Amino acid sequence: MLTLSRFATIATALSLASAAAAQTPPTSSVSATPTHRALAAGYKALTVCSAVFTAREAGADRTPASVEANELVGIYPELQPLIGAMPVEMTADAVSVAWDEAAPPRIATYAAGRGCVIEPMGATQTSRRPSLARSTSTSELPTAAPRGDATALNSAVDRAFAGGFGIGTNTTGVVVLQDGRIVAEHYAADFGPHVPQRTWSVAKSLAGTLIGAAVHRGEVDVTAPAAIANWRAPGDPRAAITLEALMRMSSGLTSDTAGNRTDGLYFGGTTVDEQASGWPLLAPVGSTYRYANNDTLLAVMAIAPTFEAHPPAELFDRLGMTHTFAETDWRGNYILSSQVWTTARDLARFGQLYVQDGLWEGERILPEGWRTFVSTTSGPQPPTGAFGYGATFWVMNRSDGVPADAFAAFGNRGQYVVIVPSRNLVIVRRGEDPAGKGFDIAAFARDVLAALD
């Protein structure tokens, strides 16, 4: 058992690992530091656990070998050379990966309805979380012939799987909804309609949706200061950070890196409260765009009290997203910046909620105008790139051939949910794209749109 002081030392090292990892040259000759080995083992344990057990719960089948061939290929270059040689051991509810002869293996544990958690460094006993009862009465999405050119639509989907929108990419699933009906659907081998995959940063848009549901219930005000306990000391300038600023990546906070690496939390075994709330201001609130996982983690922390009565699974089940699993750290904090496992069909349902402007089966789930709020750029924007940023969603109004009202959820390794309300259309593309191999979602959306009326 680790002492508190020893755990704090390890947790600090892992929470800073993102910065070190981001500076590591992309070469297999990188020295295998203890931090890298520990992170690699955690990455493997959690990924295998989540992929295998959520698929099993959803009625599908994944094997560790399938995960090794898809999710564990083309990952961060400082971890890739280490993962293959690390052995996996599975029990009925856990996965362990050995990484050092002098240390316990890294362990990830599963609970029904919840997915998996990565245990803290040095843990020799697993967390025993109660299972979460989930709805089983979901109706299937209806199917229909597309309105438009079915041949052109099928051609675009086929090219998505053949590298036509990015050489070296690995498309695992595509679903196209038109008028709320599936008009195209295809999967790669080892995947299918009931195989969850990690959303990566698509989870940020799911987080924005949970915030919207809390706003509709009258529990949250996005214009008010975010309720973060660490910021309540008199004179703390972070007290001015609103929930909206966190949703728009304009908090002004610094973070591990300028981008999207919080490895200590995702794979190291640190927790959200350790990871996210201690960073200082880098710039005045609302003055700078800085994409960072921590902003979303903090936004979710701010609404966490609402989860006691309305956990994320309640909303997912209401939408029929019963194969969607929002994972937590080992203390129970939701990691809604990245760690949600879900299917392409469930993401299509999520997109359809926005096509319907927050209404589902006649019931208002999101506030009137929430779709406009999340899909409208406001304040500082990304300095480069083809897309703007709204409030937990990307905005696609600069893309040729894509309507001005199109917006999307984007995630690492090629996760995309494109929403086009004016065309009553949702495009979901799932992938396991290797690092450095980008899928051109704007071109794919353009070709799908061109094929449909």
Coordinates of C-alpha atoms in Angstrom, one line a residue:
M1 CA 0.0 0.0 0.0
L2 CA 1.4 3.4 -0.9
T3 CA 1.7 6.1 1.8
L4 CA 0.0 9.4 1.1
S5 CA 3.3 11.2 0.7
R6 CA 4.6 8.6 -1.7
F7 CA 1.3 8.7 -3.7
A8 CA 1.4 12.4 -3.9
T9 CA 5.0 12.3 -5.3
I10 CA 3.9 9.8 -8.0
A11 CA 0.7 11.7 -8.7
T12 CA 2.6 14.9 -9.2
A13 CA 5.1 13.3 -11.6
L14 CA 2.3 11.8 -13.7
S15 CA 0.3 15.0 -13.8
L16 CA 3.4 16.7 -15.3
A17 CA 4.1 13.8 -17.7
S18 CA 2.0 15.4 -20.4
A19 CA 4.4 18.3 -20.8
A20 CA 7.4 15.9 -20.9
A21 CA 5.7 13.6 -23.3
A22 CA 4.8 16.4 -25.6
Q23 CA 8.5 17.3 -25.9
T24 CA 9.6 13.7 -26.6
P25 CA 11.0 13.2 -30.1
P26 CA 8.8 10.8 -32.3
T27 CA 11.3 8.0 -32.5
S28 CA 11.4 4.4 -31.2
S29 CA 14.9 5.1 -29.8
V30 CA 13.4 7.2 -27.0
S31 CA 14.7 6.2 -23.5
A32 CA 12.0 4.2 -21.7
T33 CA 11.7 6.2 -18.5
P34 CA 9.7 4.9 -15.6
T35 CA 7.1 7.5 -16.3
H36 CA 6.7 6.4 -19.9
R37 CA 6.5 2.8 -18.9
A38 CA 3.9 3.5 -16.3
L39 CA 1.8 5.6 -18.7
A40 CA 2.1 3.0 -21.4
A41 CA 1.0 0.2 -19.1
G42 CA -1.9 2.4 -17.9
Y43 CA -2.9 3.2 -21.5
K44 CA -2.9 -0.5 -22.4
A45 CA -4.8 -1.7 -19.3
L46 CA -7.5 0.9 -19.5
T47 CA -7.9 0.6 -23.3
V48 CA -8.2 -3.2 -23.3
C49 CA -10.6 -3.1 -20.3
S50 CA -12.9 -0.5 -21.8
A51 CA -12.9 -1.9 -25.3
V52 CA -13.5 -5.6 -24.2
F53 CA -16.0 -5.1 -21.4
T54 CA -18.2 -2.4 -22.9
A55 CA -18.5 -4.4 -26.1
R56 CA -19.4 -7.4 -24.0
E57 CA -22.1 -5.5 -22.2
A58 CA -23.4 -4.1 -25.5
G59 CA -23.8 -7.6 -26.8
A60 CA -20.7 -7.6 -29.1
D61 CA -17.3 -9.2 -28.9
R62 CA -13.8 -7.7 -28.8
T63 CA -10.6 -9.5 -28.0
P64 CA -7.4 -8.1 -26.6
A65 CA -5.8 -9.0 -30.0
S66 CA -8.4 -6.9 -31.8
V67 CA -7.7 -4.0 -29.5
E68 CA -3.9 -4.4 -30.0
A69 CA -4.4 -4.2 -33.8
N70 CA -6.6 -1.1 -33.8
E71 CA -6.7 1.1 -30.6
L72 CA -3.1 0.4 -29.6
V73 CA -1.5 1.1 -33.0
G74 CA -0.3 4.5 -34.0
I75 CA -0.6 6.0 -30.5
Y76 CA 1.8 8.5 -28.9
P77 CA 5.3 7.9 -30.2
E78 CA 6.9 7.8 -26.8
L79 CA 4.5 5.1 -25.7
Q80 CA 4.1 3.0 -28.8
P81 CA 7.4 1.1 -28.6
L82 CA 6.7 0.0 -25.1
I83 CA 3.1 -1.2 -25.3
G84 CA 3.5 -4.3 -27.5
A85 CA 5.8 -6.1 -25.1
M86 CA 3.7 -5.5 -22.1
P87 CA 1.6 -8.7 -21.2
V88 CA -2.1 -8.4 -20.5
E89 CA -3.9 -10.4 -17.9
M90 CA -7.7 -10.4 -17.6
T91 CA -10.1 -11.5 -14.9
A92 CA -13.9 -11.3 -14.9
D93 CA -13.8 -7.6 -14.1
A94 CA -10.3 -6.3 -14.4
V95 CA -7.2 -6.0 -16.7
S96 CA -3.7 -5.8 -15.4
V97 CA -0.5 -4.9 -17.3
A98 CA 3.0 -5.6 -15.9
W99 CA 5.5 -2.8 -16.5
D100 CA 8.3 -3.0 -13.9
E101 CA 9.7 -5.9 -11.9
A102 CA 9.8 -3.9 -8.8
A103 CA 6.3 -2.4 -9.0
P104 CA 2.7 -3.8 -9.1
P105 CA 1.1 -4.0 -12.5
R106 CA -1.2 -1.2 -13.7
I107 CA -4.8 -2.2 -13.2
A108 CA -8.0 -1.1 -14.8
T109 CA -11.3 -2.3 -13.4
Y110 CA -14.8 -2.6 -14.9
A111 CA -18.3 -2.1 -13.4
A112 CA -21.5 -2.8 -15.4
G113 CA -23.1 0.4 -16.8
R114 CA -20.0 2.5 -15.9
G115 CA -17.1 1.2 -18.1
C116 CA -13.6 1.0 -16.6
V117 CA -11.3 3.1 -14.4
I118 CA -7.5 3.1 -14.2
E119 CA -6.4 2.5 -10.7
P120 CA -3.8 4.7 -9.0
M121 CA -0.1 3.9 -9.3
G122 CA 0.9 1.2 -6.8
A123 CA -2.6 0.0 -6.2
T124 CA -2.7 -3.7 -5.5
Q125 CA -6.5 -3.9 -4.8
T126 CA -9.1 -2.9 -7.3
S127 CA -11.9 -0.4 -6.8
R128 CA -15.2 -2.1 -6.2
R129 CA -17.8 0.2 -7.7
P130 CA -21.5 -0.8 -7.7
S131 CA -23.0 -1.6 -11.1
L132 CA -25.2 1.1 -12.7
A133 CA -28.6 -0.1 -13.9
R134 CA -29.2 1.0 -17.5
S135 CA -32.2 1.1 -19.8
T136 CA -32.7 -2.0 -22.0
S137 CA -35.8 -0.7 -23.8
T138 CA -34.2 1.2 -26.6
S139 CA -35.8 1.1 -30.0
E140 CA -33.6 0.7 -33.0
L141 CA -33.0 3.7 -35.3
P142 CA -35.2 3.3 -38.4
T143 CA -33.6 2.8 -41.8
A144 CA -34.7 4.3 -45.2
A145 CA -33.5 4.7 -48.7
P146 CA -31.6 8.0 -49.1
R147 CA -33.2 11.0 -50.7
G148 CA -30.7 11.7 -53.4
D149 CA -28.1 9.7 -55.2
A150 CA -27.6 6.4 -53.4
T151 CA -24.7 5.4 -55.6
A152 CA -22.8 8.6 -54.9
L153 CA -23.5 8.2 -51.2
N154 CA -22.3 4.7 -51.1
S155 CA -19.2 5.7 -53.1
A156 CA -18.3 8.4 -50.5
V157 CA -18.7 5.8 -47.7
D158 CA -16.6 3.3 -49.5
R159 CA -13.8 5.8 -50.0
A160 CA -13.9 6.6 -46.3
F161 CA -12.9 3.0 -45.6
A162 CA -10.3 2.9 -48.5
G163 CA -8.2 5.9 -47.4
G164 CA -9.9 8.3 -49.9
F165 CA -10.1 11.1 -47.3
G166 CA -6.7 10.5 -45.8
I167 CA -4.0 8.1 -46.7
G168 CA -3.2 5.7 -43.9
T169 CA -6.3 6.4 -41.9
N170 CA -8.4 3.6 -40.4
T171 CA -12.1 4.1 -40.6
T172 CA -14.0 1.7 -38.3
G173 CA -17.6 2.9 -38.8
V174 CA -19.8 5.3 -40.6
V175 CA -23.5 6.1 -40.0
V176 CA -25.5 8.8 -41.9
L177 CA -28.9 9.9 -40.7
Q178 CA -31.2 11.8 -43.0
D179 CA -34.6 12.8 -41.5
G180 CA -33.8 10.7 -38.5
R181 CA -33.4 7.5 -40.5
I182 CA -30.2 5.6 -41.3
V183 CA -29.5 5.9 -45.0
A184 CA -25.9 4.6 -44.9
E185 CA -24.1 2.4 -42.4
H186 CA -20.9 0.4 -42.7
Y187 CA -18.3 -1.0 -40.3
A188 CA -14.8 -2.4 -40.5
A189 CA -13.9 -5.9 -39.4
D190 CA -14.0 -6.3 -35.6
F191 CA -16.4 -3.4 -35.3
G192 CA -20.2 -3.1 -35.8
P193 CA -23.3 -1.4 -34.6
H194 CA -22.9 -2.6 -31.0
V195 CA -19.2 -2.1 -30.6
P196 CA -18.4 1.0 -28.4
Q197 CA -15.2 3.0 -29.1
R198 CA -13.6 5.7 -27.1
T199 CA -14.9 9.2 -28.1
W200 CA -11.8 11.0 -27.1
S201 CA -12.7 14.7 -27.4
V202 CA -16.2 14.1 -28.8
A203 CA -16.9 13.7 -25.0
K204 CA -16.4 17.5 -24.7
S205 CA -19.5 18.0 -26.8
L206 CA -21.3 15.4 -24.7
A207 CA -20.3 17.4 -21.7
G208 CA -21.7 20.5 -23.2
T209 CA -25.0 18.7 -23.8
L210 CA -25.1 17.6 -20.1
I211 CA -24.5 21.2 -19.2
G212 CA -27.4 22.3 -21.4
A213 CA -29.7 19.7 -19.8
A214 CA -28.8 21.1 -16.4
V215 CA -29.5 24.7 -17.7
H216 CA -32.9 23.6 -18.9
R217 CA -33.7 22.1 -15.5
G218 CA -32.8 25.5 -13.9
E219 CA -29.8 24.1 -12.0
V220 CA -27.0 25.9 -13.8
D221 CA -26.3 29.4 -15.2
V222 CA -23.5 29.4 -17.8
T223 CA -22.9 33.2 -17.3
A224 CA -22.2 32.8 -13.6
P225 CA -18.7 32.1 -12.2
A226 CA -17.9 28.4 -12.3
A227 CA -18.3 26.7 -8.9
I228 CA -14.8 25.5 -8.3
A229 CA -13.9 25.3 -4.6
N230 CA -10.2 26.0 -5.2
W231 CA -11.0 29.5 -6.6
R232 CA -13.1 30.8 -3.7
A233 CA -10.3 32.4 -1.7
P234 CA -10.6 36.2 -1.4
G235 CA -8.7 37.8 -4.3
D236 CA -8.3 34.7 -6.4
P237 CA -8.6 36.0 -10.0
R238 CA -9.9 32.7 -11.2
A239 CA -13.2 33.4 -9.4
A240 CA -14.1 35.5 -12.5
I241 CA -14.0 32.4 -14.8
T242 CA -17.5 31.6 -15.9
L243 CA -18.9 28.2 -17.0
E244 CA -19.3 29.7 -20.5
A245 CA -15.6 30.7 -20.6
L246 CA -14.6 27.1 -19.8
M247 CA -17.0 25.8 -22.5
R248 CA -15.4 28.2 -25.1
M249 CA -11.8 27.4 -24.1
S250 CA -11.3 31.0 -23.1
S251 CA -10.7 30.6 -19.4
G252 CA -7.2 32.2 -19.6
L253 CA -5.8 29.3 -17.5
T254 CA -2.5 27.7 -18.3
S255 CA -2.4 23.9 -18.4
D256 CA 0.0 20.9 -19.0
T257 CA 0.6 21.8 -22.6
A258 CA -1.0 24.2 -25.1
G259 CA -2.9 21.3 -26.6
N260 CA -4.6 18.2 -25.5
R261 CA -2.4 16.0 -23.3
T262 CA -3.4 15.1 -19.8
D263 CA -1.8 11.7 -19.7
G264 CA -1.4 11.7 -15.9
L265 CA -5.2 11.7 -15.6
Y266 CA -6.1 9.6 -18.6
F267 CA -3.6 6.8 -18.0
G268 CA -1.6 7.6 -14.9
G269 CA -4.1 7.2 -12.2
T270 CA -4.3 10.8 -10.9
T271 CA -7.8 12.2 -10.4
V272 CA -9.7 15.1 -11.9
D273 CA -9.6 17.2 -8.7
E274 CA -5.8 16.7 -8.6
Q275 CA -5.3 17.4 -12.3
A276 CA -7.6 20.3 -13.2
S277 CA -8.2 22.9 -10.5
G278 CA -4.7 24.1 -9.5
W279 CA -3.5 25.8 -12.6
P280 CA -3.0 29.6 -12.6
L281 CA -4.2 32.2 -15.0
L282 CA -2.1 32.8 -18.0
A283 CA -4.2 35.6 -19.6
P284 CA -7.3 37.6 -18.6
V285 CA -10.5 35.6 -18.7
G286 CA -12.1 35.7 -22.1
S287 CA -9.1 37.2 -23.9
T288 CA -7.3 34.1 -25.3
Y289 CA -8.4 30.9 -27.0
R290 CA -6.4 27.9 -25.6
Y291 CA -7.7 24.4 -26.3
A292 CA -7.2 22.4 -23.2
N293 CA -8.8 19.3 -21.6
N294 CA -8.6 21.0 -18.2
D295 CA -11.3 23.6 -19.2
T296 CA -13.8 20.9 -20.0
L297 CA -12.8 19.0 -16.8
L298 CA -13.4 22.1 -14.8
A299 CA -16.8 22.8 -16.5
V300 CA -17.9 19.3 -15.5
M301 CA -16.6 19.7 -12.0
A302 CA -18.7 22.9 -11.7
I303 CA -21.9 21.0 -12.5
A304 CA -20.9 17.8 -10.7
P305 CA -23.5 18.4 -7.9
T306 CA -26.3 17.9 -10.4
F307 CA -25.1 14.3 -11.2
E308 CA -26.4 13.0 -7.9
A309 CA -29.9 13.3 -9.1
H310 CA -29.2 13.3 -12.9
P311 CA -26.1 11.3 -13.8
P312 CA -24.9 11.3 -17.4
A313 CA -26.4 7.8 -18.0
E314 CA -29.9 9.3 -17.3
L315 CA -29.6 11.5 -20.4
F316 CA -27.9 8.9 -22.5
D317 CA -30.6 6.4 -21.7
R318 CA -33.3 8.9 -22.4
L319 CA -31.9 9.4 -25.9
G320 CA -31.6 5.6 -26.5
M321 CA -27.8 5.8 -26.1
T322 CA -27.8 2.7 -24.0
H323 CA -24.4 1.5 -25.3
T324 CA -22.7 4.7 -24.1
F325 CA -20.5 4.6 -21.0
A326 CA -19.2 7.7 -19.3
E327 CA -16.1 6.7 -17.4
T328 CA -14.6 8.2 -14.2
D329 CA -11.4 8.4 -12.3
W330 CA -11.0 6.0 -9.3
R331 CA -12.6 8.6 -7.0
G332 CA -15.7 8.8 -9.1
N333 CA -15.1 12.1 -11.0
Y334 CA -16.4 12.0 -14.6
I335 CA -13.6 12.4 -17.2
L336 CA -15.9 14.0 -19.7
S337 CA -13.1 15.6 -21.7
S338 CA -12.3 12.3 -23.3
Q339 CA -13.3 9.1 -21.6
V340 CA -16.7 8.1 -23.0
W341 CA -17.1 4.8 -24.9
T342 CA -20.0 4.7 -27.3
T343 CA -21.2 3.4 -30.7
A344 CA -21.7 5.1 -34.0
R345 CA -25.4 4.7 -33.7
D346 CA -25.5 6.2 -30.3
L347 CA -23.6 9.2 -31.6
A348 CA -26.1 9.5 -34.4
R349 CA -28.8 9.8 -31.8
F350 CA -26.8 12.5 -30.0
G351 CA -26.5 14.4 -33.3
Q352 CA -30.2 14.0 -34.0
L353 CA -31.0 15.7 -30.7
Y354 CA -29.3 18.8 -32.1
V355 CA -31.0 18.5 -35.5
Q356 CA -34.3 18.6 -33.5
D357 CA -33.1 21.7 -31.6
G358 CA -33.0 19.9 -28.2
L359 CA -36.3 18.1 -28.5
W360 CA -36.6 14.4 -28.1
E361 CA -39.9 12.5 -28.7
G362 CA -41.8 15.8 -28.0
E363 CA -40.0 16.5 -24.8
R364 CA -37.5 19.5 -24.5
I365 CA -34.2 18.2 -23.3
L366 CA -32.1 21.3 -24.0
P367 CA -33.0 24.9 -23.6
E368 CA -34.6 26.6 -26.6
G369 CA -31.7 28.2 -28.5
W370 CA -29.0 26.0 -27.0
R371 CA -28.1 24.7 -30.4
T372 CA -27.4 28.2 -31.5
F373 CA -25.4 28.9 -28.4
V374 CA -23.1 26.0 -28.7
S375 CA -22.6 26.4 -32.5
T376 CA -21.9 30.1 -32.5
T377 CA -18.4 31.5 -32.3
S378 CA -18.0 34.1 -29.6
G379 CA -14.8 35.7 -28.3
P380 CA -11.3 34.5 -29.1
Q381 CA -10.9 31.8 -31.8
P382 CA -8.3 29.3 -32.9
P383 CA -5.5 31.3 -34.6
T384 CA -5.2 28.8 -37.5
G385 CA -7.2 26.0 -39.0
A386 CA -10.3 25.6 -41.1
F387 CA -12.8 25.5 -38.1
G388 CA -14.0 27.9 -35.5
Y389 CA -14.9 27.0 -32.0
G390 CA -18.3 27.5 -30.3
A391 CA -19.1 26.2 -26.9
T392 CA -17.8 22.6 -26.7
F393 CA -18.5 22.2 -30.5
W394 CA -16.5 23.0 -33.6
V395 CA -18.0 25.2 -36.3
M396 CA -17.7 24.2 -40.0
N397 CA -19.1 27.4 -41.7
R398 CA -15.7 28.0 -43.5
S399 CA -15.8 24.6 -45.3
D400 CA -16.6 24.6 -49.0
G401 CA -19.7 22.7 -49.9
V402 CA -20.9 22.6 -46.3
P403 CA -23.9 24.7 -45.2
A404 CA -23.2 27.6 -42.9
D405 CA -25.1 26.1 -40.0
A406 CA -23.0 22.9 -39.9
F407 CA -21.2 22.2 -36.6
A408 CA -19.5 19.2 -35.2
A409 CA -18.0 17.2 -32.4
F410 CA -14.4 16.2 -33.1
G411 CA -12.2 13.7 -31.3
N412 CA -8.7 12.3 -31.5
R413 CA -8.0 9.3 -33.8
G414 CA -10.7 10.4 -36.2
Q415 CA -14.0 10.6 -34.2
Y416 CA -16.5 13.0 -35.8
V417 CA -20.2 13.8 -35.5
V418 CA -21.2 16.4 -38.1
I419 CA -24.6 18.0 -37.5
V420 CA -26.4 20.0 -40.4
P421 CA -29.8 21.2 -39.1
S422 CA -30.8 22.8 -42.4
R423 CA -30.4 19.5 -44.2
N424 CA -31.8 17.4 -41.3
L425 CA -28.6 15.4 -41.5
V426 CA -26.1 13.7 -39.1
I427 CA -22.8 12.2 -40.3
V428 CA -20.9 10.0 -37.9
R429 CA -17.4 8.8 -38.7
R430 CA -15.5 6.6 -36.2
G431 CA -11.8 5.8 -36.6
E432 CA -8.6 4.5 -35.1
D433 CA -6.4 6.8 -37.2
P434 CA -2.7 6.6 -36.3
A435 CA -1.0 9.7 -35.0
G436 CA -0.2 12.1 -37.9
K437 CA -2.8 10.5 -40.2
G438 CA -5.7 12.9 -40.5
F439 CA -9.1 12.2 -41.9
D440 CA -10.5 15.1 -44.0
I441 CA -13.9 15.4 -42.4
A442 CA -14.8 18.5 -44.3
A443 CA -14.3 16.8 -47.6
F444 CA -16.2 13.7 -46.5
A445 CA -19.1 15.8 -45.3
R446 CA -19.1 17.7 -48.6
D447 CA -19.3 14.5 -50.6
V448 CA -22.1 13.1 -48.5
L449 CA -24.0 16.3 -48.6
A450 CA -23.6 16.5 -52.4
A451 CA -25.1 13.0 -52.8
L452 CA -28.2 13.8 -50.8
D453 CA -31.2 16.1 -51.5

